[in-house]
Coordinates of C-alpha atoms in Angstrom, one line a residue:
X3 CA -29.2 216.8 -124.7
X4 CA -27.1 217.8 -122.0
X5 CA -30.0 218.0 -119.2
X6 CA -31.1 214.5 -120.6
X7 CA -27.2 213.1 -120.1
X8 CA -27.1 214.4 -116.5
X9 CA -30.3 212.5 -115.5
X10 CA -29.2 209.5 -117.5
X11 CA -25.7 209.4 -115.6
X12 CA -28.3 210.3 -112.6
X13 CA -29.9 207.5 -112.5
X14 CA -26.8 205.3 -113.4
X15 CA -25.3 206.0 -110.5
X16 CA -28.2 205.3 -108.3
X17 CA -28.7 202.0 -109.1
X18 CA -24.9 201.6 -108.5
X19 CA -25.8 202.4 -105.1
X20 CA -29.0 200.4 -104.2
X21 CA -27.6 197.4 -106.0
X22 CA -24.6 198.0 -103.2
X23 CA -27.2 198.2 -100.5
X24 CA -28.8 195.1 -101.8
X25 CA -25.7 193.3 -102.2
X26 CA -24.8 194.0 -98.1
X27 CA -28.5 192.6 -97.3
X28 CA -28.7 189.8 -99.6
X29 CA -25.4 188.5 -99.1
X30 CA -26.7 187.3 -95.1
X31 CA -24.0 184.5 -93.5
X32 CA -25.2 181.3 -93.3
X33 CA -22.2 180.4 -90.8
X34 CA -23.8 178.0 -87.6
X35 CA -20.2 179.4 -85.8
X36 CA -21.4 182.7 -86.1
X37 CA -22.5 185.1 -83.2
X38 CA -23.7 188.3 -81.7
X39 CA -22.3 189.9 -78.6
X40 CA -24.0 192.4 -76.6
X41 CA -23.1 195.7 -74.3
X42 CA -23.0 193.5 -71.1
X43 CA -23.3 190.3 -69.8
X44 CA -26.8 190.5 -67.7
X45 CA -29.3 193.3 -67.8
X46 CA -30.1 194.2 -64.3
X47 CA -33.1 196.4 -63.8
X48 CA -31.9 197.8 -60.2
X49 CA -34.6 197.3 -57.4
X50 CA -38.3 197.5 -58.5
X51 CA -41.1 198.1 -56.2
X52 CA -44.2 195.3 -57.3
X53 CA -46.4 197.1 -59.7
X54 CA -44.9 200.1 -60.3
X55 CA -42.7 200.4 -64.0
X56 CA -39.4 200.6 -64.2
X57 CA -37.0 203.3 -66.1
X58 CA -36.1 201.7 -69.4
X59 CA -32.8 200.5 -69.8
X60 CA -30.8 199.9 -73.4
X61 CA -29.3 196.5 -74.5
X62 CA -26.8 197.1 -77.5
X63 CA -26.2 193.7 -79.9
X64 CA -23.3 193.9 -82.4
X65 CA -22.3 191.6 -85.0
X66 CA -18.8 191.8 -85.0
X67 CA -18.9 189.8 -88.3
X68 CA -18.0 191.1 -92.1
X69 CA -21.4 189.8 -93.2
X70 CA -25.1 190.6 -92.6
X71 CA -26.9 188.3 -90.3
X72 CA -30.7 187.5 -90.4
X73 CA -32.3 187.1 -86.8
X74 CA -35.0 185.0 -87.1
X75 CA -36.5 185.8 -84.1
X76 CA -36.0 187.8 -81.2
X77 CA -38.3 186.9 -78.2
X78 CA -38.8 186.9 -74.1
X79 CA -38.5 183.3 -72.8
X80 CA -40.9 183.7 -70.7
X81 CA -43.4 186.0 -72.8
X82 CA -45.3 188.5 -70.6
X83 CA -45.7 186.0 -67.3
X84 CA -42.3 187.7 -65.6
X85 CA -43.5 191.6 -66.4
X86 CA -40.8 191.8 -68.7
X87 CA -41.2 193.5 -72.1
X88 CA -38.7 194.6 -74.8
X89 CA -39.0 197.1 -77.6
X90 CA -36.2 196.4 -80.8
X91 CA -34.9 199.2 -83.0
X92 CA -38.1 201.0 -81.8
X93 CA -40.9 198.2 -82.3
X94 CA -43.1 197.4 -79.5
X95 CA -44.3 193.8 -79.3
X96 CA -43.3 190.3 -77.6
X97 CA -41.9 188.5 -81.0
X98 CA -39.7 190.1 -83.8
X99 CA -39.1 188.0 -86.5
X100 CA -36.8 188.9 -89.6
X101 CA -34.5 191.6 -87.8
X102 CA -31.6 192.6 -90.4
X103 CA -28.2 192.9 -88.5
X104 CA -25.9 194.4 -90.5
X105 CA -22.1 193.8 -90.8
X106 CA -20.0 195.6 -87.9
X107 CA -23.5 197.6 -86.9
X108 CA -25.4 197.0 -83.7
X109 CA -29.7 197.6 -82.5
X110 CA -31.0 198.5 -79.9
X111 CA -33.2 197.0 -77.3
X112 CA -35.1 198.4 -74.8
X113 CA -36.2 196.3 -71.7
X114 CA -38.7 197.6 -69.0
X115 CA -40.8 195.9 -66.7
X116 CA -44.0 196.4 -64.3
X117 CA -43.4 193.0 -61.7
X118 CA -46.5 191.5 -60.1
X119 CA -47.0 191.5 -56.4
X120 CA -45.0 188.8 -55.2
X121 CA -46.7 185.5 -52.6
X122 CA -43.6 186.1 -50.4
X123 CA -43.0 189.8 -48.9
X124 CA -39.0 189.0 -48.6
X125 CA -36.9 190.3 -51.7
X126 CA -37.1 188.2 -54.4
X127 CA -34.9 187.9 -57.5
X128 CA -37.0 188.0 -60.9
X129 CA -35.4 187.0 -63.8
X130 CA -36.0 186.2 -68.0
X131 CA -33.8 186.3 -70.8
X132 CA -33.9 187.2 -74.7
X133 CA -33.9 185.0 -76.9
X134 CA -32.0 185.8 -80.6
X135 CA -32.8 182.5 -83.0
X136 CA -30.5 182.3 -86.4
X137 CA -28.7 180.0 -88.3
X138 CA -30.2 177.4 -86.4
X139 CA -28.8 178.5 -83.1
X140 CA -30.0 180.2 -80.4
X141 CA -28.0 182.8 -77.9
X142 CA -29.6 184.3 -74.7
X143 CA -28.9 187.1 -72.6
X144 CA -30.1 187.2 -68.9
X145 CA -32.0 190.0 -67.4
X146 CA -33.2 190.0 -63.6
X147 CA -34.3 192.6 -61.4
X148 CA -35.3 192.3 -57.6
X149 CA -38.7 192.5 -56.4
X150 CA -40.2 194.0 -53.3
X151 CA -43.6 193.9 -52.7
X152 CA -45.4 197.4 -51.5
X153 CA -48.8 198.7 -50.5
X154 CA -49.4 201.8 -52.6
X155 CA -52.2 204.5 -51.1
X156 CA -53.1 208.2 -53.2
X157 CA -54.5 209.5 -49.8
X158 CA -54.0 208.0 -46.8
X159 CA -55.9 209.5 -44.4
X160 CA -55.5 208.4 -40.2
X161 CA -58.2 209.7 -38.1
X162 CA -57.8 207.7 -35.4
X163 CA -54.6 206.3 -33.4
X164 CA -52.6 204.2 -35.9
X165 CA -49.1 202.0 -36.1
X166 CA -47.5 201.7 -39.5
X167 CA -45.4 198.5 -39.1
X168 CA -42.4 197.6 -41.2
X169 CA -43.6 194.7 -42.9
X170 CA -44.0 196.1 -46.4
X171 CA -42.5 199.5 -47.7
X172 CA -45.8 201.9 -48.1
X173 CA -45.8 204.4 -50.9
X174 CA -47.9 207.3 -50.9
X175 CA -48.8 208.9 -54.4
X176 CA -50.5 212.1 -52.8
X177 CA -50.5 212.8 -49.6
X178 CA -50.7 211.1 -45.5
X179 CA -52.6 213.3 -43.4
X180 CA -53.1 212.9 -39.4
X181 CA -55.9 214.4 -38.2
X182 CA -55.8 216.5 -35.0
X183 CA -56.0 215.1 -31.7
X184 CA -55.2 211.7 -33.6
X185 CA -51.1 210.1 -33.2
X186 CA -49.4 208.1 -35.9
X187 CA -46.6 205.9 -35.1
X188 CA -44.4 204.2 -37.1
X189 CA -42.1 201.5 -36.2
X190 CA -38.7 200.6 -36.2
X191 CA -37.8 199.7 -40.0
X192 CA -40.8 201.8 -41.4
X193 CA -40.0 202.8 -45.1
X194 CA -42.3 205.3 -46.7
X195 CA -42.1 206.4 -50.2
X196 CA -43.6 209.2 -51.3
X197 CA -44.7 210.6 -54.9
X198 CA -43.1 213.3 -57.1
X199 CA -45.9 216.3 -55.5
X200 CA -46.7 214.0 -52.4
X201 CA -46.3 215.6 -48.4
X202 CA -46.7 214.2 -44.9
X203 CA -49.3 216.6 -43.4
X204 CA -49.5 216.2 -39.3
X205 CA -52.7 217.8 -37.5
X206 CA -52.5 215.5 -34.7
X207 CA -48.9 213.7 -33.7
X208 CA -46.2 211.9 -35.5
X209 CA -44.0 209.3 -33.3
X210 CA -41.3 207.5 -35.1
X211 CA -40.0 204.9 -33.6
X212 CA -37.0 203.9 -35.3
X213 CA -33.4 202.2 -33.9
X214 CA -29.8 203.0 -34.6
X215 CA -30.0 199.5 -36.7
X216 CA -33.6 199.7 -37.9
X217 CA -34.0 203.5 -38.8
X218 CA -37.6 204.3 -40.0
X219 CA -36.9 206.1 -43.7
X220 CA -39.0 208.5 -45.7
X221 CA -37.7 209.1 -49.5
X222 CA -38.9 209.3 -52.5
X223 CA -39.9 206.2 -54.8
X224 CA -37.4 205.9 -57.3
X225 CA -34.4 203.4 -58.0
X226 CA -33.1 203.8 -61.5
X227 CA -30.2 205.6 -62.6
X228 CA -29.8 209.7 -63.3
X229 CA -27.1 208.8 -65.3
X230 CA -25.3 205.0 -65.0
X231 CA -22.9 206.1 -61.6
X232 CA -25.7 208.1 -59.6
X233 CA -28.7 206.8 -58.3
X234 CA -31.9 208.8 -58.0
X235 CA -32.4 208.4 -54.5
X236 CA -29.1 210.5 -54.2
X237 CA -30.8 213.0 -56.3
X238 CA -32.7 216.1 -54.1
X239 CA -36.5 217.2 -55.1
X240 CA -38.6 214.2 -55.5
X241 CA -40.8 214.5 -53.5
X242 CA -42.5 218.0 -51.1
X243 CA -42.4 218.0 -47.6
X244 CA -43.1 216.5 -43.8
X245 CA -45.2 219.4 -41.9
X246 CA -46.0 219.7 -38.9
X247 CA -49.1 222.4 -38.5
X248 CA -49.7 224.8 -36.8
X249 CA -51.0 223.6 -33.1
X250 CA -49.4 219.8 -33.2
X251 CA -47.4 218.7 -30.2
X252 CA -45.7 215.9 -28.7
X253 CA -44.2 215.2 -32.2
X254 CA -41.0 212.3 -31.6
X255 CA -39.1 211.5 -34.4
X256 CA -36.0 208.8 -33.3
X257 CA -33.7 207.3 -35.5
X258 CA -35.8 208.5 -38.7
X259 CA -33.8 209.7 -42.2
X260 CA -35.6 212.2 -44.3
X261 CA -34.0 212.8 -47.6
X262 CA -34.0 213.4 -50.9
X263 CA -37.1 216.2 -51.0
X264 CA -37.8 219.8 -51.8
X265 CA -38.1 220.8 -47.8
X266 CA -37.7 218.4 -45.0
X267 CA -39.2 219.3 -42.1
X268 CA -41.2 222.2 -41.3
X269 CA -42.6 222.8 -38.1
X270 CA -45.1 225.9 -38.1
X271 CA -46.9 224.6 -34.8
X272 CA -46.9 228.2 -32.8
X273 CA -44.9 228.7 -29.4
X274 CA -47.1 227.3 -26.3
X275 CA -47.8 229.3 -23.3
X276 CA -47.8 226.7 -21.3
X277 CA -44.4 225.2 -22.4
X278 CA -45.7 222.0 -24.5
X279 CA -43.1 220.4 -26.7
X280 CA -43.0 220.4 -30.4
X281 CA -41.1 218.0 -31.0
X282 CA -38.3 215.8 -29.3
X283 CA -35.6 214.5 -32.5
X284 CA -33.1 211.7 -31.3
X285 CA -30.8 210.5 -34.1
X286 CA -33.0 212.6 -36.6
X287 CA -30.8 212.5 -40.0
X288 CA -32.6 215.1 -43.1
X289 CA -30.7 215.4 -45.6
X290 CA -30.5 216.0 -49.7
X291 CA -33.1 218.4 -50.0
X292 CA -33.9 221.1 -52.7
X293 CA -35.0 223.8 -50.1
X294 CA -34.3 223.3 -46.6
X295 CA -33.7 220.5 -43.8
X296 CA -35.6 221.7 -41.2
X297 CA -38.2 224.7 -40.5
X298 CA -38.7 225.9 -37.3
X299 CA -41.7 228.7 -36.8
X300 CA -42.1 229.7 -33.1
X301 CA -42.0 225.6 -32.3
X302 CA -40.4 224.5 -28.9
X303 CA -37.9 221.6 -30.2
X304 CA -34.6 219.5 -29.0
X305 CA -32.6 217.6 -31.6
X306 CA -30.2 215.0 -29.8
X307 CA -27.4 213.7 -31.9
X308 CA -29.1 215.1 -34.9
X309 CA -27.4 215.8 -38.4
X310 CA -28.7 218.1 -40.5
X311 CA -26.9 218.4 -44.0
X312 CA -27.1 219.4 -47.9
X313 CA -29.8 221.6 -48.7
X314 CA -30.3 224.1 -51.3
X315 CA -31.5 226.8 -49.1
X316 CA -31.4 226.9 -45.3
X317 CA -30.3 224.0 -44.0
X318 CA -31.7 225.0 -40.4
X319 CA -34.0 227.9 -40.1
X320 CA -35.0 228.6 -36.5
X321 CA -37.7 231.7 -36.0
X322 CA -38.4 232.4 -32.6
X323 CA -39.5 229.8 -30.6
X324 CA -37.1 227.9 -28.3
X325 CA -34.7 225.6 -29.5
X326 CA -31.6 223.3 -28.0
X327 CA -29.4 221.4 -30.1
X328 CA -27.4 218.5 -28.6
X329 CA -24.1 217.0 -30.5
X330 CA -25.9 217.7 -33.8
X331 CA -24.1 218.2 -37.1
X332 CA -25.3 220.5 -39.4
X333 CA -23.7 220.7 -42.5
X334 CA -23.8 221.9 -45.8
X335 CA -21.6 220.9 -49.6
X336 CA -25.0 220.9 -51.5
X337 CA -23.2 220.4 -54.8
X338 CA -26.5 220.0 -57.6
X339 CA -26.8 223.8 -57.9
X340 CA -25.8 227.2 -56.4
X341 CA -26.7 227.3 -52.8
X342 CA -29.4 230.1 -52.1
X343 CA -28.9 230.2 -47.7
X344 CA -26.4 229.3 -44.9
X345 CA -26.7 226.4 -42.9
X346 CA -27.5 228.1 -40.1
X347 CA -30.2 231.1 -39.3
X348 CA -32.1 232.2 -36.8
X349 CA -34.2 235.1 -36.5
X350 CA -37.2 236.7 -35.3
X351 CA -41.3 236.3 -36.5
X352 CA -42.4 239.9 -37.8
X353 CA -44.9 240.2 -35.0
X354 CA -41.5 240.2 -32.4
X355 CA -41.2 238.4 -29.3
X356 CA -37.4 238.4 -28.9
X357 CA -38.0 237.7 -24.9
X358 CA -40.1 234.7 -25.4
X359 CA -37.2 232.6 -27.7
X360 CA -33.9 231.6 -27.0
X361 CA -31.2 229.2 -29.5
X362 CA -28.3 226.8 -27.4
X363 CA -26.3 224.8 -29.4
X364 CA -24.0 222.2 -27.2
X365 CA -21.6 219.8 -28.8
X366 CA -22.8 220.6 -32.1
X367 CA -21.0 221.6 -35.4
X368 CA -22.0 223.7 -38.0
X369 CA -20.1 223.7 -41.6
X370 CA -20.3 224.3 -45.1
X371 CA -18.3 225.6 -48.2
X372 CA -19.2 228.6 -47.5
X373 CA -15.4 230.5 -45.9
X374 CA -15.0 233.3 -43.6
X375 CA -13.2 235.9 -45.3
X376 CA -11.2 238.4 -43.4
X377 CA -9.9 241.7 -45.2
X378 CA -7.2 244.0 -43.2
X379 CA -9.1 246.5 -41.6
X380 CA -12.8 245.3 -41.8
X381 CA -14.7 243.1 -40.0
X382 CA -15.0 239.2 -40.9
X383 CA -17.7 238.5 -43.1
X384 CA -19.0 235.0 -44.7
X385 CA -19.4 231.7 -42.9
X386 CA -22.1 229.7 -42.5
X387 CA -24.0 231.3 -39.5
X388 CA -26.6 234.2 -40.2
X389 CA -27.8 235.5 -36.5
X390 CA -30.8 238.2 -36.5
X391 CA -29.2 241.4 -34.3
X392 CA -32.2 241.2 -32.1
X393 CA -31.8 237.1 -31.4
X394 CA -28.2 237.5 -30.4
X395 CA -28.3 237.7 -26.9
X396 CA -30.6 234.9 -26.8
X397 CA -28.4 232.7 -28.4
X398 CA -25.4 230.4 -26.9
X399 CA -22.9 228.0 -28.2
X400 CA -21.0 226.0 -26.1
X401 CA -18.2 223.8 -26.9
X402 CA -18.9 224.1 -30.5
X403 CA -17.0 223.6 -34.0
X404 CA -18.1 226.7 -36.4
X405 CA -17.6 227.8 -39.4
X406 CA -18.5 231.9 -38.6
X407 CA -15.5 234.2 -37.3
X408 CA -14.3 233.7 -34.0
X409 CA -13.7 235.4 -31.4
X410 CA -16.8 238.2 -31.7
X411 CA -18.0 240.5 -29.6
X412 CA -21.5 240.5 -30.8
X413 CA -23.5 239.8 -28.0
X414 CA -23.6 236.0 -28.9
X415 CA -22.4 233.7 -26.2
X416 CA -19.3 231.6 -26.9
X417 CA -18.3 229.1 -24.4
X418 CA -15.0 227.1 -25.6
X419 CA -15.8 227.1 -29.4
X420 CA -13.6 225.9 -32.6
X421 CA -13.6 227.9 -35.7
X422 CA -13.6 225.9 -38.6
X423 CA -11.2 226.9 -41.2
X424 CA -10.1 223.2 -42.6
X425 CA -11.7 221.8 -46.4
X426 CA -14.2 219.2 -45.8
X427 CA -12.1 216.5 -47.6
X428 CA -9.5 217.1 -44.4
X429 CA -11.4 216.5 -42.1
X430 CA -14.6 214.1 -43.2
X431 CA -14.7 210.7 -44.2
X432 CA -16.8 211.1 -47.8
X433 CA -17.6 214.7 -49.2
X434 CA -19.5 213.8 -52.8
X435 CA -16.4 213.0 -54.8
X436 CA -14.5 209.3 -55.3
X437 CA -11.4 210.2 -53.9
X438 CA -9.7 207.3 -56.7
X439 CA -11.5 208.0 -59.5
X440 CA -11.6 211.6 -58.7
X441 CA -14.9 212.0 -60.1
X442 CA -18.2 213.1 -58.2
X443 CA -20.2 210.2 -56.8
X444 CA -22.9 212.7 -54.4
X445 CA -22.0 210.0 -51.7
X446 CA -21.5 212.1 -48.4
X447 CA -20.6 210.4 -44.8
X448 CA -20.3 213.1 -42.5
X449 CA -17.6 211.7 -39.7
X450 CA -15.1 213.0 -38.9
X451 CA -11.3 211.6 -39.2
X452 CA -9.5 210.5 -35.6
X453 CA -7.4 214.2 -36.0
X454 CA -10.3 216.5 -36.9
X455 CA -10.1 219.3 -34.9
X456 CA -13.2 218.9 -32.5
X457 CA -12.8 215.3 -32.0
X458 CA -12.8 215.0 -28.1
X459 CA -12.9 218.6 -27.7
X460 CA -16.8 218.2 -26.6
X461 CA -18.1 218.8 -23.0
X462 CA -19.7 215.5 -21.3
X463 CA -23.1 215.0 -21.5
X464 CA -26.1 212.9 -20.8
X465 CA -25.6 211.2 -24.2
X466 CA -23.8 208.0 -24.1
X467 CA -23.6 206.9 -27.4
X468 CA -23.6 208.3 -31.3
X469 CA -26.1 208.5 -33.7
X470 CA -24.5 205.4 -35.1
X471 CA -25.1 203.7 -31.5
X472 CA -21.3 204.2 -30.8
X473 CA -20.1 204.6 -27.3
X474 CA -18.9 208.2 -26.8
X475 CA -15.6 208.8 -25.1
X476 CA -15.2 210.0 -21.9
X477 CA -14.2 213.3 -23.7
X478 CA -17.2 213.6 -26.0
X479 CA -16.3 214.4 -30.1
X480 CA -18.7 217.4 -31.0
X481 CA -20.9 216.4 -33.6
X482 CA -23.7 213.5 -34.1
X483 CA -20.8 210.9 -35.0
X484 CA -17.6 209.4 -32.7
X485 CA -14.7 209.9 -34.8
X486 CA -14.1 207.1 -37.4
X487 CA -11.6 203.8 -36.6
X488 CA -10.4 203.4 -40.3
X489 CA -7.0 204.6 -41.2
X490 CA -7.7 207.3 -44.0
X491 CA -7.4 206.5 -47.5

């Protein structure tokens, strides 16, 4: 009798409890006055390359009331003809009639699009709203996304002598290859994305031809959010590598920004004989990478006004070869992970050849987090400079900023060099974190401040102007970049 009373008052109470769901469903406001809200104002899809789909972004809509409200329908105004599509409470489809919105509860809607190739190859602002129909009203929320049109390649494969112009961005799922004895040039403006395993692979030459105002770009292909404050193209590893093989020559890169990759650069073209360049880098900015900036295998190279920065590995890694840096900047506060190299080494190939390679660095900087430490009684250690023993007396700096122990009697030649021994938020304009909202933002601007300590501390050179385009001062700053004009914040 007992077991019989149990399920009896069982049951009892159950329908106690679906009559109280059915009574919070049934009892649906009929009020014309009433009304949803939603999470924000206008959807906005970021930037969207034509034909390619978007990340999906989340729409929250409340009712704020204290009773249920029936949504007749839920709908796009302009169906599927935008590229627009929504999914509610986890339905896929175009039309959703009968949605249940419960008292002081919200759904979700998803919104994605793919937008068609646009007539016009300008930006163009694309935009649709939702639709929510009940108690014989009707509220809308606006979503809009801008448009660019792109031409989208898996291979792209240039055996003969080519120009890229900048008249559409060009996005490369796989791979560009230049075939030897064959020269690619791109010109000023040039943006190529590249695909999560795409690479650059040069057999022949590679001439980029960008501007201080029109840089040529290669990044990789997305614009949606990591999370809502930091955008993916400031995220590292998206995309593999620009190489230039073994044998290529007469590579120019000016004005061009690599970022955002595993590995940057890598130059594995083999030491000439008879003296041929590598490659020639004005204004050359690689940055944001998860392995390093910028490879150098036996190659004969000069960077002019180059920065170099914020890599997970080496940031510069020079064996053999000859190399001459020019008011360059290479630094390193990678912050996405623990850093695995300095941000500046140079060493020797396993096969030798110390008397056929030599390193200067003039005007240039090198910097990092990574501090000299100095114990009574031992010799410095730390920095951010890792010189092979055998390389060292092939290797100048003059008129330098460094973060490595100074003075040192190491067979390394020092001509007028700084240590560096001041945090980068001292003496930089933007090191990664919003100085107001003391948060991260991975937003870097490497500058210096009008007091930093190698402003004006340079030696003159041939270069009259930044990497910015900036006139240089009669007493040149060390570094890529003139000081900044801005009174610090």
């Amino acid at each position: 009798m007992k077991y019989i009373a149990s399920i009896g008052l069982f049951f009892v109470f159950l329908s106690l409890a679906l009559t109280g769901c059915h009574d919070q469903f049934d009892h649906f406001t009929s009020d014309p006055n009433a009304r949803i809200s939603f999470s924000q104002d206008t959807l906005r899809l970021d930037t969207l390359y034509s034909e390619q789909p978007s990340s999906t972004r989340t729409l929250l809509v409340y009712n704020k009331g204290n009773k249920a409200l029936k949504i007749d329908e839920i709908r796009l105004l302009y169906g599927v003809e935008r590229g627009f599509r929504i999914n509610v409470d986890g339905r896929s489809g175009q039309r959703f009639e009968g949605v249940t919105l419960p008292a002081g509860d919200s759904i979700h809607v998803f919104v994605e699009a793919t937008l068609q190739r646009m007539i016009d190859d300008l930006p163009q602002l694309i935009t649709d709203s939702i639709l929510f129909r009940f108690n014989g009203k009707q509220q809308a929320l606006r979503i809009e996304s801008w448009c660019h049109n792109l031409d989208q390649y898996d291979l792209l494969h240039i055996q003969k002598d080519s120009v890229i112009t900048a008249q559409r961005p060009l996005y490369i799922r796989d791979s560009l290859v230049v075939d030897e004895g064959v020269t690619l040039t791109l010109e000023a403006g040039v943006h190529l994305l590249l695909g999560d395993k795409a690479h650059i692979s040069i057999y022949g030459s590679l001439c980029a031809n960008g501007t201080p105002t029109e840089r040529v770009l290669i990044e990789g292909l997305r614009r949606d959010y990591l999370i809502p404050s930091i955008n993916y193209r400031l995220v590292p590893g998206q995309w593999n590598y620009v190489r230039l093989a073994c044998g290529t020559k007469g590579n120019k890169l000016l004005y061009t920004t690599i970022r955002n990759g595993r590995d940057g650069l890598i130059c594995d073209a083999t030491h000439s004989a008879s003296g041929e360049e590598t490659l020639y880098a004005e204004g050359l900015i690689i940055t944001n990478m998860k392995g390093r900036a910028l490879t150098f295998d036996r190659a004969r190279a000069r960077l002019y006004n180059c920065e170099l920065s914020n890599t997970l590995s080496t940031t510069l890694l020079v064996t053999g070869g000859v190399t001459e840096l020019l008011h360059c900047s290479l630094v390193n506060y990678y912050a996405w992970d623990k850093r695995e190299g300095s941000t500046l080494v140079y060493n020797l190939p396993e096969s030798g050849g110390a008397e056929q390679t030599s390193f200067k660095a003039t005007n240039t900087l090198v910097d990092g987090a990574r501090s000299v430490i100095r114990i009574a009684g031992r010799e410095p250690v730390g920095g951010e400079i890792e010189l092979a023993e055998k390389v060292r007396d092939r290797t100048t700096f003059d008129h330098c900023y460094l973060r490595t122990a100074l003075p040192q009697n190491n067979g390394v030649a020092y001509f007028d060099c700084i240590e560096a021994k001041q945090p980068a938020d001292e003496v930089y304009v933007h090191v990664g974190r919003n100085r107001e909202k003391d948060k991260m933002d991975f937003v870097y601007f490497f500058q210096p401040w009008a007091d930093a300590p190698w402003v004006q501390k340079g030696v003159k050179s041939d270069l009259s102007t930044d990497i910015q385009g900036r006139t240089r001062a009669t007493q040149p700053t060390i570094g890529a970049y003139e000081p900044s004009t801005e009174k610090r914040k």
